[in-house]
Each structure stands twice: as C-alpha cells, then as structure tokens.
Short mmCIF file of C-alpha atoms in Angstrom, two decimals:
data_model
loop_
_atom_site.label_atom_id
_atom_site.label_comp_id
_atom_site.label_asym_id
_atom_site.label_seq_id
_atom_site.Cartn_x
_atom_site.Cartn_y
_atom_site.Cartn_z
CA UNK A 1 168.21 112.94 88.85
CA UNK A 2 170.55 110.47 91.23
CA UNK A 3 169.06 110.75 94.55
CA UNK A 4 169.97 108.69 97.74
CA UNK A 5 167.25 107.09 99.74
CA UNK A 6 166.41 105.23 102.96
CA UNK A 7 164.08 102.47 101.85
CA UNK A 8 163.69 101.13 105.39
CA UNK A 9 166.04 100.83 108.97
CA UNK A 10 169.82 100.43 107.61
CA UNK A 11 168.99 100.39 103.79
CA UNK A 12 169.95 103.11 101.71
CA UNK A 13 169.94 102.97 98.00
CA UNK A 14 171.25 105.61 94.83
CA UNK A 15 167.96 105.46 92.68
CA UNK A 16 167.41 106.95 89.44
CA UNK A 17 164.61 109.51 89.43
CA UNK A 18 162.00 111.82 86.78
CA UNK A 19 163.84 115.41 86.92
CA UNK A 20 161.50 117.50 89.52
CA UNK A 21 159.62 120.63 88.04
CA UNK A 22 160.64 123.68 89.12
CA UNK A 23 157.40 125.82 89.95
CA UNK A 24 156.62 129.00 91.17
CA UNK A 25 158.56 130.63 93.56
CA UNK A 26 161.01 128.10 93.63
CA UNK A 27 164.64 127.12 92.92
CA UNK A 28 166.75 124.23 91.33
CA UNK A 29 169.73 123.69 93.20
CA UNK A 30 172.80 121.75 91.79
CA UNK A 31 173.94 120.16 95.46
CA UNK A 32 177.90 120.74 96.28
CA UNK A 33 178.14 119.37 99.70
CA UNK A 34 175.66 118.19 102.24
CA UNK A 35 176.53 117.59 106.10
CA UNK A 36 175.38 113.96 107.54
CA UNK A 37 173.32 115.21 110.75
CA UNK A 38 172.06 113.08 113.75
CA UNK A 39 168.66 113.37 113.18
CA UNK A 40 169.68 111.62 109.43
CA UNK A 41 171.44 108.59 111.23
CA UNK A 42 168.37 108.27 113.56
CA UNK A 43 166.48 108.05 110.11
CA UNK A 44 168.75 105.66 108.81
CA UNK A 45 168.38 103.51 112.19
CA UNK A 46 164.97 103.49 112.45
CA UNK A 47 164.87 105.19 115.21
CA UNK A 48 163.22 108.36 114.47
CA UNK A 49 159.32 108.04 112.53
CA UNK A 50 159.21 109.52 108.72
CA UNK A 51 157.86 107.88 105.54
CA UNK A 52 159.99 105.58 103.28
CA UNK A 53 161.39 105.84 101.08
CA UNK A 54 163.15 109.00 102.18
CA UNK A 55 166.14 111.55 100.92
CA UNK A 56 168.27 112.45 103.74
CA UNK A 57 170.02 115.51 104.52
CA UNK A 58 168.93 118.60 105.38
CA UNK A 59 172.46 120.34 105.69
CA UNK A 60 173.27 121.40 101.69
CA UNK A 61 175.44 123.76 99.65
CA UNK A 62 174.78 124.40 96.04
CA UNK A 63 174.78 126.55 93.50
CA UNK A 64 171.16 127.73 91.45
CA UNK A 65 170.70 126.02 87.86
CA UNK A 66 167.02 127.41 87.65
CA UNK A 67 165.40 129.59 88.35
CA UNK A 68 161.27 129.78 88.67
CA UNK A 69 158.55 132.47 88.32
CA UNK A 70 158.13 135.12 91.32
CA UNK A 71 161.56 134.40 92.14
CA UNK A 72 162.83 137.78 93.35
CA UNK A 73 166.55 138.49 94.74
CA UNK A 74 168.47 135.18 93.74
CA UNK A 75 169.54 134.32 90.25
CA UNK A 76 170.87 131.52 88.20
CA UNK A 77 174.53 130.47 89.56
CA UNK A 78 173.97 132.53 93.17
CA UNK A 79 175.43 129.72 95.72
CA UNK A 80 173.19 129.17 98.56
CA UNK A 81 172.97 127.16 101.65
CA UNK A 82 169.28 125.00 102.80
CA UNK A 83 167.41 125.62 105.64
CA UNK A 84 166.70 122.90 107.67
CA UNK A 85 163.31 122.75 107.46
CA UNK A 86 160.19 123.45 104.49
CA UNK A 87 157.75 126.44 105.36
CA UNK A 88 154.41 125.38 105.32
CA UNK A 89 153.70 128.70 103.46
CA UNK A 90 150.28 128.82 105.30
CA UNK A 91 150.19 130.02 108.56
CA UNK A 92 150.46 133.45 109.93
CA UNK A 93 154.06 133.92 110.47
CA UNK A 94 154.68 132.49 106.78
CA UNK A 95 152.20 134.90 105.90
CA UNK A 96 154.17 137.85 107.54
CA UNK A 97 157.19 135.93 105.93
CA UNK A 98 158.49 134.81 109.42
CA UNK A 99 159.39 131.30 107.93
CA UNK A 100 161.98 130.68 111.11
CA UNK A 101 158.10 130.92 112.73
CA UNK A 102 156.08 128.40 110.84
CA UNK A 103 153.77 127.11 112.77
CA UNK A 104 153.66 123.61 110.50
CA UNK A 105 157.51 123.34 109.46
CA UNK A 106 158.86 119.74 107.77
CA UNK A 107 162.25 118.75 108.84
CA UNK A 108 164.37 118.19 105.25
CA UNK A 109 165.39 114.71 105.65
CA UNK A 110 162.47 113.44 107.70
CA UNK A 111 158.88 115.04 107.21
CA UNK A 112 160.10 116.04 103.61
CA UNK A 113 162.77 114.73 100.77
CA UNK A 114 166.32 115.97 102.13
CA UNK A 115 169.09 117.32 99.25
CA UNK A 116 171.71 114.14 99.14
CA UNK A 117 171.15 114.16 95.50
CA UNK A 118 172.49 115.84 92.56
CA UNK A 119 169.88 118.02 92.17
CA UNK A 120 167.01 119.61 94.46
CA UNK A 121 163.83 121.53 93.82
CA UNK A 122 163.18 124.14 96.89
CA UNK A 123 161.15 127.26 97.68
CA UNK A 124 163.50 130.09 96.83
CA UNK A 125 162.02 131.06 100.89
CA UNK A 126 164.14 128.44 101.84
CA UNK A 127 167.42 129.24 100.94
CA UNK A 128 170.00 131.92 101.89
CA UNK A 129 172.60 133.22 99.47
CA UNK A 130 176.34 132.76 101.03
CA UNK A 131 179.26 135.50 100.40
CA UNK A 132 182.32 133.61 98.65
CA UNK A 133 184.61 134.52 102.37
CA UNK A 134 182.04 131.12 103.04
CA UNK A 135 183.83 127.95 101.52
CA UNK A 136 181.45 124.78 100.40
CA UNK A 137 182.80 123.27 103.68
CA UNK A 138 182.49 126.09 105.87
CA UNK A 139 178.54 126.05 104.79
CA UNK A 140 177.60 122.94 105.67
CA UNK A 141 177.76 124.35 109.14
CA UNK A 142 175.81 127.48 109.17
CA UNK A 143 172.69 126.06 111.05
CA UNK A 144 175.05 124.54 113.74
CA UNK A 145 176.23 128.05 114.22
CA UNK A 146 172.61 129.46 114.09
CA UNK A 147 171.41 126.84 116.45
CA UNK A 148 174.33 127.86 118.95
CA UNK A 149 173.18 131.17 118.40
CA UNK A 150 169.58 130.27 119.33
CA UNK A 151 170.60 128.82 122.37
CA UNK A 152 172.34 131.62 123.90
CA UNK A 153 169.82 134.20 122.98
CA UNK A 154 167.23 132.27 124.88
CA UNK A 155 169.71 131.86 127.93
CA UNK A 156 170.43 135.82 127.52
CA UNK A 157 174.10 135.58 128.58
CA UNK A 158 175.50 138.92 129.92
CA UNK A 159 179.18 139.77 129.96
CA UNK A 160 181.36 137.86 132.47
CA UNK A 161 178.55 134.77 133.02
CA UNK A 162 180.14 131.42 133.11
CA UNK A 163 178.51 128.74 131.09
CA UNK A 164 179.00 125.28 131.32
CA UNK A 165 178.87 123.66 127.88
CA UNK A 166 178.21 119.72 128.50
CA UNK A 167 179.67 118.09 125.33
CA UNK A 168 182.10 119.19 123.36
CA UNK A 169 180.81 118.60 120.10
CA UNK A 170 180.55 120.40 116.70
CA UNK A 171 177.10 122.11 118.19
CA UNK A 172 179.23 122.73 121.21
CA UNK A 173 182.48 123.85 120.46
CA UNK A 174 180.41 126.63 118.37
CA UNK A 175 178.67 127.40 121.11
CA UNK A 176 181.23 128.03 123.14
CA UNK A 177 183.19 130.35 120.77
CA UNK A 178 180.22 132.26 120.51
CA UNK A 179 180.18 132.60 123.92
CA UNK A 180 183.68 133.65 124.17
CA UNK A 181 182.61 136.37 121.01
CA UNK A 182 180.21 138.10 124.02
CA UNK A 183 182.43 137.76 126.51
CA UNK A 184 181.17 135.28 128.59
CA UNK A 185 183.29 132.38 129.99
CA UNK A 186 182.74 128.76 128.84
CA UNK A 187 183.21 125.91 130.98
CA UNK A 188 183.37 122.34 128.84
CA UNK A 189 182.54 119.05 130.06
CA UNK A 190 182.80 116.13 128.31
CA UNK A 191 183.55 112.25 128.34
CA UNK A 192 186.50 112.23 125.96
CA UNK A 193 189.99 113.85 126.53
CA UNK A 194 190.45 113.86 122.33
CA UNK A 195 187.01 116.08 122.04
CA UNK A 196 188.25 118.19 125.01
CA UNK A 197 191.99 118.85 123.43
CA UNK A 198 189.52 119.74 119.83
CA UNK A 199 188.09 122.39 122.40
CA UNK A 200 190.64 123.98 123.32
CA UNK A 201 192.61 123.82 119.82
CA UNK A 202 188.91 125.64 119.13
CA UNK A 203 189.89 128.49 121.64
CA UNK A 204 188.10 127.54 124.85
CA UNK A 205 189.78 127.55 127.65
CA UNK A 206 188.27 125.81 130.49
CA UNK A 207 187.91 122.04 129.74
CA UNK A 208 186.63 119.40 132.46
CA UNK A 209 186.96 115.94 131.91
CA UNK A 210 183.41 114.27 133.36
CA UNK A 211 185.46 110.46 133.37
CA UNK A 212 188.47 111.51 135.33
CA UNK A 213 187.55 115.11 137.73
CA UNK A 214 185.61 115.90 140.14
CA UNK A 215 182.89 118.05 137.88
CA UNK A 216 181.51 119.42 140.69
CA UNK A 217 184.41 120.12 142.60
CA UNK A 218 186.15 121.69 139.64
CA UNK A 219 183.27 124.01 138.70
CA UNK A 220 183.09 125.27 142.05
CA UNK A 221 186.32 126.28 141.67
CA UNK A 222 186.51 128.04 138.25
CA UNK A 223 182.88 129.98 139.38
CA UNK A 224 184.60 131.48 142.62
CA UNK A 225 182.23 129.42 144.51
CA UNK A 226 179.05 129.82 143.43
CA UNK A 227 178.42 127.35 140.09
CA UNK A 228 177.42 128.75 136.67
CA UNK A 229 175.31 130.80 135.84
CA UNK A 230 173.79 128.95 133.01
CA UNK A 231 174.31 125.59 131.37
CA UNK A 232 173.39 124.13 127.94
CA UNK A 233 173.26 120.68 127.29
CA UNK A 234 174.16 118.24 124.11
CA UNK A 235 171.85 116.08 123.94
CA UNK A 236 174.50 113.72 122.23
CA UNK A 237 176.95 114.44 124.86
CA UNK A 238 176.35 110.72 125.89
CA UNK A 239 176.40 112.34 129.81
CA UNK A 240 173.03 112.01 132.42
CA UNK A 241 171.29 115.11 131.61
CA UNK A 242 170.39 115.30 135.41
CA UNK A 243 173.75 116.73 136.30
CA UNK A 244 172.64 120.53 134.89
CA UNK A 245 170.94 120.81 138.34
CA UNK A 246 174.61 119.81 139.34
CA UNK A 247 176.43 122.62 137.97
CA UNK A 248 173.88 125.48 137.44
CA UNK A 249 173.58 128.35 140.44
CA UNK A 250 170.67 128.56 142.27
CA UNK A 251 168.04 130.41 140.04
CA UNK A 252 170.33 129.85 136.96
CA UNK A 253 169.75 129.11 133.37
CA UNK A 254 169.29 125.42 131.62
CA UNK A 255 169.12 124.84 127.98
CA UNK A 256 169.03 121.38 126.47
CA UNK A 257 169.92 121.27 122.71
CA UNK A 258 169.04 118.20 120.21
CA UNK A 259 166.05 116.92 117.91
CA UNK A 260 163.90 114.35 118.97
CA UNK A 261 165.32 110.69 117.95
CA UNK A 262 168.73 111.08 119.02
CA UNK A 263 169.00 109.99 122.07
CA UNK A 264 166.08 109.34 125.05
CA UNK A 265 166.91 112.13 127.97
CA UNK A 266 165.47 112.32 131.38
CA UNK A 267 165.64 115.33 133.88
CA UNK A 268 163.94 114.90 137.42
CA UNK A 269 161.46 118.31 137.67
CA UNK A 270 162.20 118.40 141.40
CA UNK A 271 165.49 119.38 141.01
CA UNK A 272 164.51 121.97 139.14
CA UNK A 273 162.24 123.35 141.49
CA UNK A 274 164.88 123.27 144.42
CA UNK A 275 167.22 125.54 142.57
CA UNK A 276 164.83 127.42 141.04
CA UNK A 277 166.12 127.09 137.75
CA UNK A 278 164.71 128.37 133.88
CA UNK A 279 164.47 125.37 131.26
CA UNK A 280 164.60 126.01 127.95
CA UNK A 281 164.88 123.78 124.91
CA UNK A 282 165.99 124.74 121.59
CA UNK A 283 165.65 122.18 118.55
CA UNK A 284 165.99 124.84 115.33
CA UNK A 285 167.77 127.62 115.07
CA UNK A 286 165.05 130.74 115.28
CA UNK A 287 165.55 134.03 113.08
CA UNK A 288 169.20 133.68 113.22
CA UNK A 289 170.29 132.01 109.70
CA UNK A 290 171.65 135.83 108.77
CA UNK A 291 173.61 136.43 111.99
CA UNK A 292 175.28 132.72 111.65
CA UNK A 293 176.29 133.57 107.91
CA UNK A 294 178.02 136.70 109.26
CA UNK A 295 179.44 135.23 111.93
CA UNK A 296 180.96 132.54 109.96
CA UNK A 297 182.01 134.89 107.16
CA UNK A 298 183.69 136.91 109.53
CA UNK A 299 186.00 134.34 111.20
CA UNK A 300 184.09 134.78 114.64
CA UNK A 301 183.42 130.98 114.64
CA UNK A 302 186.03 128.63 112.68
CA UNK A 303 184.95 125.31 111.59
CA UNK A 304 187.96 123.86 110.65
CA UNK A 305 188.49 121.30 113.11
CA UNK A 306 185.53 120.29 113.10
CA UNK A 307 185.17 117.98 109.93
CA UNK A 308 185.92 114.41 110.14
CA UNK A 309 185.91 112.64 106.43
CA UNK A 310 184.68 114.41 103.43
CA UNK A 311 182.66 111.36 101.72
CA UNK A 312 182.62 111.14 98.04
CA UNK A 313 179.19 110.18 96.43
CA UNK A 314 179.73 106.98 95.67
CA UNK A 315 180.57 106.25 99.51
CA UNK A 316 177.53 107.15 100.94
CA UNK A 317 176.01 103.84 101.90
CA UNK A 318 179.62 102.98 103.66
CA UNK A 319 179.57 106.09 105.48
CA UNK A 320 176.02 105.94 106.86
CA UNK A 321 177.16 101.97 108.44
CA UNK A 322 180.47 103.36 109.58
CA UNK A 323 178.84 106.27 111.43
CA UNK A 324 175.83 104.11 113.01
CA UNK A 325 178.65 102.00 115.00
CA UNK A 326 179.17 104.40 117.66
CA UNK A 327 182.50 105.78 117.41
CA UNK A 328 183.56 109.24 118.93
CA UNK A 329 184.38 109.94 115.13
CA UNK A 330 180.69 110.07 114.67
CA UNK A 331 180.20 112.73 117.21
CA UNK A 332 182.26 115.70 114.64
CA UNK A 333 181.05 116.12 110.85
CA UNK A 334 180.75 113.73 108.07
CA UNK A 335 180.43 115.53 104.82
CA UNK A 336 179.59 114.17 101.64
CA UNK A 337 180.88 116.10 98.14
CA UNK A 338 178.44 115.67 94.90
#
C-alpha cells in the first residue's frame, strides 16, 4: 500500500506500507479521488495538534475491493464516498446507529489515518454508496454540501428570509444555492471580486464586495431596511467575524462555520447581547450525508466551478506547498486523482 504522510510541519512523504487487514464489519476501498480540505493544510502547517506521522484527507471517492464479515448492504465494486470522521462505535448514539451522533468521533486526517493512499481500510458504517448521476469529482464535495445543509437547518430559514453569506467560498457558494433551493434570498460578502463573479456564475444573485461598498449601507438596502435575518459565517472568509452583529436584525440568527485550526476568530459577546441575537456553530455536517447525496444527484447544487486543479498522485507534495502560500486559489478545491 502507497500512502502519503505528514511526518512533521511542511513534510510530507509517499511511504511504502504492510497491506491493512480488513476485519469485521469493514471495507477496503480502492481511493479514486480525495479533496485537499483546510483542516489537512492546517495539519500540514503545524498548526492544528494530531500525531505524526499522519495520512491526510478525509474527503475520498472509491470504489470497494473487499469486502469483510457482517458487512450487510454494500458489495465488492459499489462506489462510495468517506465520511469525515471514524465512529467510535461505543457510545449511545453509535449504539442506536446514530454515527452523525458519536459522542467520541476522530476527524479522518487528524485524530485518525485519512484516505490519500491507494488503498483504505474503513468501517463499512462509515461510508455511503453514491448513484452513478454522482461523478468522482462531483463526490469529493458531498460533505461541503451536507455541512451547508447543517448550517441552515440549525438557522431554520423560512421562505423569503435574507441571509447574508460572508465568504464566498466552496462551503459558501453551496450554501447559498441551497438557500436559493428553499427560497430564501442570499446576500454574499466577500473580499475578492473573482470569488464574487464565481457566485454569481453559481446562481446567486446578490453579491457585496466588503473591499470596495459600503456593507452596511448596501445590506440595508437589499433588506428593505431592516438587515438580515440571519447570517452564516466562513470562517476562512479572511473578514473580522465581528461584523455578523453588523448585518444581522435585531433578534436574528448567527452561524459561524469552520473546524478548529483554520484560522483564530474572535466575536465580542456584548454585541450579541445588544441585538439579541442566536449563535450557533456548526463544524460537521449532522444526519444530513443522505440529503447532500440527493441534492447533488439531483442538480440542486452544481459543483462545477468550484474545482481549482485536479492533482495527479505524484504531485501531491507540490500541491500541499503551493496551497500553504496563501493564494485566493487556495480558497476553491484542490483535488487529487489516484
């Protein structure tokens, strides 16, 4: 087995490894694509604590080459797509098979061996079969979509709310389709006129550039007046996550979407409290793998733009250095193809 690992901050390595076993209830995968996430380059950078050496990658396509005892409803050459994170198969809600609910869950790629390899071991509980409307590509962003979904089920948004969407990146641009898909109205902020023009190529409508407008100003006048009634939050938008008191209504909605390691954030309570507002974070993406795989499969969210290099193998290394510099490329997908 060829496996990628970070041995330590900005060293990444192809070692040669013992084939894994595959035991009960689990699943060989042969890997087709895997997505380069944030929370991977934080890895890579040192910036986020795991144990070395580590396999990154927690994004993954593949197809089944084995299959193990107990293994029920998936068989050899079914193509499947990762979730992001291990079950600790343990607790209660594993128990009840509520794995979106484990109480003790390992983030692939940081608390446990991520899939840029050629092969993978996983629990078979981990994994969701994909229809073939779902391309290798198109996969690689399923728990973006299911994140986006996560996020707006938590803000409950009702027909007609406006939403501001502060960053328009891959997490964002999905959200705000999604949006648009219940009929609420999306508002996008963001630094970079490039992202905002991928936004509206994306179908959204309302774009705000936070360098050049007046946010506030221009809000004001898209709401009739009276600010949005919710906001969510990128944290990778690279803007001060203070301004959501900015552009929420009084007794509005706030979500704030990222993992922990990608960037430091820092929101006064006070303002908060003056407006009255709900906070809610959302770092996984719940109970809503299934929904996201329809979604996708049905065209209700399109990807397309979305991808910036497809990385061969033997590029890896490369692309982990080019993506650490900072660019706004860095901000849409890197995927890499076994």
């Amino acid at each position: 087995m060829k496996a990628y690992r970070i041995h330590s901050p900005h060293t990444i390595k192809l070692d040669e490894m013992d084939a894994l076993p595959v035991g009960e209830n689990c699943i060989k995968l042969k890997n087709l694509m895997c997505g380069i996430s944030l929370t991977d380059l934080a890895v890579y950078e040192g910036r986020m604590p795991t144990k070395y050496p580590m396999i990154p990658a927690r994004q993954c396509v593949g197809f089944v080459s084995e299959v193990g005892t107990g293994v029920t409803g998936i068989s050899r050459g079914s193509r499947v797509v990762t979730y992001p994170q291990a079950s600790c198969h343990g607790c209660k809600a594993c128990k009840d098979s509520r794995y979106f609910d484990c109480e003790k869950p390992l983030l692939f790629g940081v608390g446990e061996d991520g899939f840029l390899s050629d092969f993978s071991v996983v629990s078979a509980d981990d994994v969701y079969t994909i229809p073939d409307r779902i391309n290798d590509e198109e996969a690689v962003f399923i728990e973006h979509v299911a994140v986006a979904l996560n996020a707006l089920s938590k803000l409950d948004i009702d027909k007609g709310d406006q939403i501001v969407v502060m960053g328009a990146t891959v997490d964002g641009i999905i959200l705000a389709q999604l949006a648009m898909y219940y009929q609420a109205v999306p508002i996008m902020v963001d630094l970079h006129d490039d992202m905002l023009k991928l936004a509206q190529k994306s179908g959204v409508y309302f774009t705000v550039n936070a360098v050049d407008d007046n946010v506030v100003k221009k809000i004001l006048s898209l709401t009739g007046g009276h600010m949005a009634n919710a906001c969510v939050y990128m944290g990778n938008s690279g803007m001060p996550l203070q301004s959501v008191c900015d552009y929420t209504a009084t007794r509005g909605k706030v979500a704030v979407v990222g993992r922990i390691g990608e960037r430091d954030l820092t929101l006064g309570v006070n303002a908060l409290l003056e407006k009255n507002l709900d906070l809610y974070t959302v770092v996984d993406c719940g109970k809503n793998y299934s929904s996201a795989i329809n979604l996708l499969a049905n065209r209700t969210v399109t990807v397309e733009n979305l991808c910036e290099s497809v990385v061969p193998f033997d590029k890896v290394p490369e692309a982990f250095e080019e993506l650490t510099n900072g660019s706004v490329a860095s901000t849409l997908k890197t995927i890499v193809k076994m």
